[in-house]
CSV table of C-alpha atoms in Angstrom, one decimal:
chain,number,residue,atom,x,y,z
A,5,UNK,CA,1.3,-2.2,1.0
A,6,UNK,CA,-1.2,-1.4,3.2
A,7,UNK,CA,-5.1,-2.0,2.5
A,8,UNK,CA,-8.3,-1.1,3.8
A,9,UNK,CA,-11.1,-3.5,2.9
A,10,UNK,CA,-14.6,-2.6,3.6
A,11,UNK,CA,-17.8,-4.8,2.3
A,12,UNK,CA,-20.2,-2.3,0.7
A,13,UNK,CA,-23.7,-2.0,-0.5
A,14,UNK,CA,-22.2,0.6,-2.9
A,15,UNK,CA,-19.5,3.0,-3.2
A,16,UNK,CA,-18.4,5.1,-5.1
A,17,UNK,CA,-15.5,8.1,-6.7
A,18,UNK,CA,-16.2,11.7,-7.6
A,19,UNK,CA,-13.8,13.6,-9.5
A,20,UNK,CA,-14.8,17.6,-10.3
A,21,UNK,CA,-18.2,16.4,-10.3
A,22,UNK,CA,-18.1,13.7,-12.3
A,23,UNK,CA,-18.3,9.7,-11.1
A,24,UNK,CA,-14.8,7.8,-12.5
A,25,UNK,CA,-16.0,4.6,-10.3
A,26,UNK,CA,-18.7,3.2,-8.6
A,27,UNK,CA,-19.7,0.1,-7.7
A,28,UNK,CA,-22.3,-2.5,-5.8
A,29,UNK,CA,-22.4,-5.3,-4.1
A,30,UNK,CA,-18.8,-5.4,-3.5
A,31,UNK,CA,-15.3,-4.3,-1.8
A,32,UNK,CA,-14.1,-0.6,-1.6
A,33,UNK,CA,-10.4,-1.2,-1.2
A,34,UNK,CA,-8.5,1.9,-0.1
A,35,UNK,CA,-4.3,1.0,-0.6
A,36,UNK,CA,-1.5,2.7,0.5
A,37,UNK,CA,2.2,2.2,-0.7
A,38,UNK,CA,5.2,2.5,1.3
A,39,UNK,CA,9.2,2.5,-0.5
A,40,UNK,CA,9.6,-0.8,0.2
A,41,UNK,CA,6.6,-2.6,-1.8
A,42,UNK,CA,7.1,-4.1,-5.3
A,43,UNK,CA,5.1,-5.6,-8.4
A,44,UNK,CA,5.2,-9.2,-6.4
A,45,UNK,CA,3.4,-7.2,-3.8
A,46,UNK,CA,0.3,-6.0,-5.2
A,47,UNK,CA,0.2,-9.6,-6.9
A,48,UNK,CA,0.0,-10.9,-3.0
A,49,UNK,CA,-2.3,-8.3,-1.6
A,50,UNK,CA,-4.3,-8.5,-4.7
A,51,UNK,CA,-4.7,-12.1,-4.2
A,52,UNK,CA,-5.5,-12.0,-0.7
A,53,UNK,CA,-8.4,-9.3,-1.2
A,54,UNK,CA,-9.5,-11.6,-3.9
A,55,UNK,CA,-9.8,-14.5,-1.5
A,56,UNK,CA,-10.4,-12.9,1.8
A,57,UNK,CA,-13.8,-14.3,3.1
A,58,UNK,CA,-15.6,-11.0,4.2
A,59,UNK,CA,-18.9,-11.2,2.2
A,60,UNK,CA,-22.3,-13.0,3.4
A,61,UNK,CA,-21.7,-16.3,4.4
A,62,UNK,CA,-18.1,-16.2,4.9
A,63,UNK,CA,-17.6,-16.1,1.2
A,64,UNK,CA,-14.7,-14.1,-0.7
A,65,UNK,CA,-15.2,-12.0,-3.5
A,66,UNK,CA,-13.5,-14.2,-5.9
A,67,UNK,CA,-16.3,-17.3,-5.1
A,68,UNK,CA,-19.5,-14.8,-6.1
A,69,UNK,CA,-17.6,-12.4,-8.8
A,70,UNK,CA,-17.9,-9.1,-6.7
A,71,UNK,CA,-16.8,-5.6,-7.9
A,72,UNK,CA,-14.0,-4.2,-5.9
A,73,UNK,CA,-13.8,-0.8,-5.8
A,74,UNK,CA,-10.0,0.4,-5.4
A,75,UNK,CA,-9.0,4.1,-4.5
A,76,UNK,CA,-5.4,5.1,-3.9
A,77,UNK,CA,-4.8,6.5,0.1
A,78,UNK,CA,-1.3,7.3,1.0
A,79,UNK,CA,-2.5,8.7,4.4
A,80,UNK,CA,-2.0,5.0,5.4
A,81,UNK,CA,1.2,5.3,5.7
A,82,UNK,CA,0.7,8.6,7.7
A,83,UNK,CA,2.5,8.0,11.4
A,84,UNK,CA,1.1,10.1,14.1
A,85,UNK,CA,3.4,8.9,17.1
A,86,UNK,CA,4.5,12.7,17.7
A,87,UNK,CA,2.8,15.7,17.9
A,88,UNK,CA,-0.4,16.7,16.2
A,89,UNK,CA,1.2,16.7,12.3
A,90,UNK,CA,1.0,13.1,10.7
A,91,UNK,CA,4.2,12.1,8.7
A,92,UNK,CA,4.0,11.5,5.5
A,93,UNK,CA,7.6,9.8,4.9
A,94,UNK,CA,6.7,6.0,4.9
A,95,UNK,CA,4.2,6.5,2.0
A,96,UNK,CA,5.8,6.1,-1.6
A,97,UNK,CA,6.5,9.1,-3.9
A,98,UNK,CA,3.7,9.0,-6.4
A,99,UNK,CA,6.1,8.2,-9.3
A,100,UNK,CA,6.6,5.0,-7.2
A,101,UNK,CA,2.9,4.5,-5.8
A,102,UNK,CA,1.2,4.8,-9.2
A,103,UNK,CA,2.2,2.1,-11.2
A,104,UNK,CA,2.0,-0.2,-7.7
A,105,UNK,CA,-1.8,0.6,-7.4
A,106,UNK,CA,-2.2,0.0,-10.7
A,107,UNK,CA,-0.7,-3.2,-10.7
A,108,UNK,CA,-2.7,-4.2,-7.8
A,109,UNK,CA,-6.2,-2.9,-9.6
A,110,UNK,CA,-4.3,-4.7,-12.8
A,111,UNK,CA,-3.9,-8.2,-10.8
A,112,UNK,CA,-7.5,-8.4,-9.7
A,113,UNK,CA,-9.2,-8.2,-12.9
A,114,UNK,CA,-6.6,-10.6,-14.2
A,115,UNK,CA,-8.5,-12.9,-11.6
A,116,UNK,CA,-11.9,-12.3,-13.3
A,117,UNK,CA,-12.7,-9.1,-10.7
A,118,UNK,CA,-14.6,-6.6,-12.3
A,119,UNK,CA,-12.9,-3.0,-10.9
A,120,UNK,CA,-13.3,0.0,-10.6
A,121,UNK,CA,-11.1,2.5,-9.8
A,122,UNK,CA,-10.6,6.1,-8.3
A,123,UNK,CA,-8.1,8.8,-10.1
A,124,UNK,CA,-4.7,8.8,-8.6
A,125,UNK,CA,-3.5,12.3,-7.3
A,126,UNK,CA,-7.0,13.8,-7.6
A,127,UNK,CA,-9.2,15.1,-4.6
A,128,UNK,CA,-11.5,12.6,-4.7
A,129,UNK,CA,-14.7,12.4,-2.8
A,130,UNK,CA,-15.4,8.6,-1.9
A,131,UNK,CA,-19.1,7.6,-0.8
A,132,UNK,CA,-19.6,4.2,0.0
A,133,UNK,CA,-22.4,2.4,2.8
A,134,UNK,CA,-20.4,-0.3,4.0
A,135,UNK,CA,-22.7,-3.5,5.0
A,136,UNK,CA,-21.9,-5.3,8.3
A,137,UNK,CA,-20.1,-3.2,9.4
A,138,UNK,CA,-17.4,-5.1,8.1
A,139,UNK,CA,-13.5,-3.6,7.4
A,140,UNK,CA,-10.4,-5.0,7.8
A,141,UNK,CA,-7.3,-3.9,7.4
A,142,UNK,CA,-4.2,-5.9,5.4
A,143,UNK,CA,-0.6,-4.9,5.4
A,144,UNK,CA,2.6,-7.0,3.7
């Protein structure tokens, strides 16, 4: 799995028009999936964005009970090595992704995280003002 962490003063999902998650104060979290990751992954990576020390004062998200804000992006796993085209054939199938980033958004509010979440194979239009600028990107 693949994630994009970003600290935000807020961020937020837009579905046809409608919000389906927002959030302030927090982490927008934008995962990928590749064929290879299982359950025991998302546990890991949801851990580790849990407890990553990103936030003011070198403080995780799991030590001041921020919102994390986590939108499905298999154009992580996009490889654009050749040509102009990315290739889309290290991301998961969505019958495969799904559940994974489900379990991962499932894992962190087993933690005590408050999520949110965007809508998985929607267009989505994802606002967020990241603070810092601070983003960091996790793969395992």
């Amino acid at each position: 799995m693949r994630a994009v962490v970003q600290t935000v003063s807020r961020a937020s999902v837009t579905v046809d028009g409608s919000v389906v998650g927002a959030i302030e104060d927090g982490l927008l979290v934008l995962v990928g999936v590749t064929h290879t990751d299982t359950p025991a992954t998302a546990q890991a990576l949801a851990r580790k964005v849990h407890e990553l020390r990103i936030l003011d004062g070198e403080r995780s998200a799991a030590e001041v009970g921020a919102p994390v804000l986590v939108v499905s992006q298999f154009t992580l796993y996009g490889d654009v090595r050749k040509g102009r085209r990315p290739s889309w054939s290290a991301a998961a199938p969505a019958e495969v992704a799904e559940p994974l980033v489900t379990a991962f958004a499932d894992a962190l509010r087993a933690r005590g995280a408050p999520v949110a979440t965007g809508k998985f194979r929607a267009h989505m239009l994802v606002e967020s003002v990241n603070v810092g600028p601070r983003t960091v990107l996790i793969e395992l």
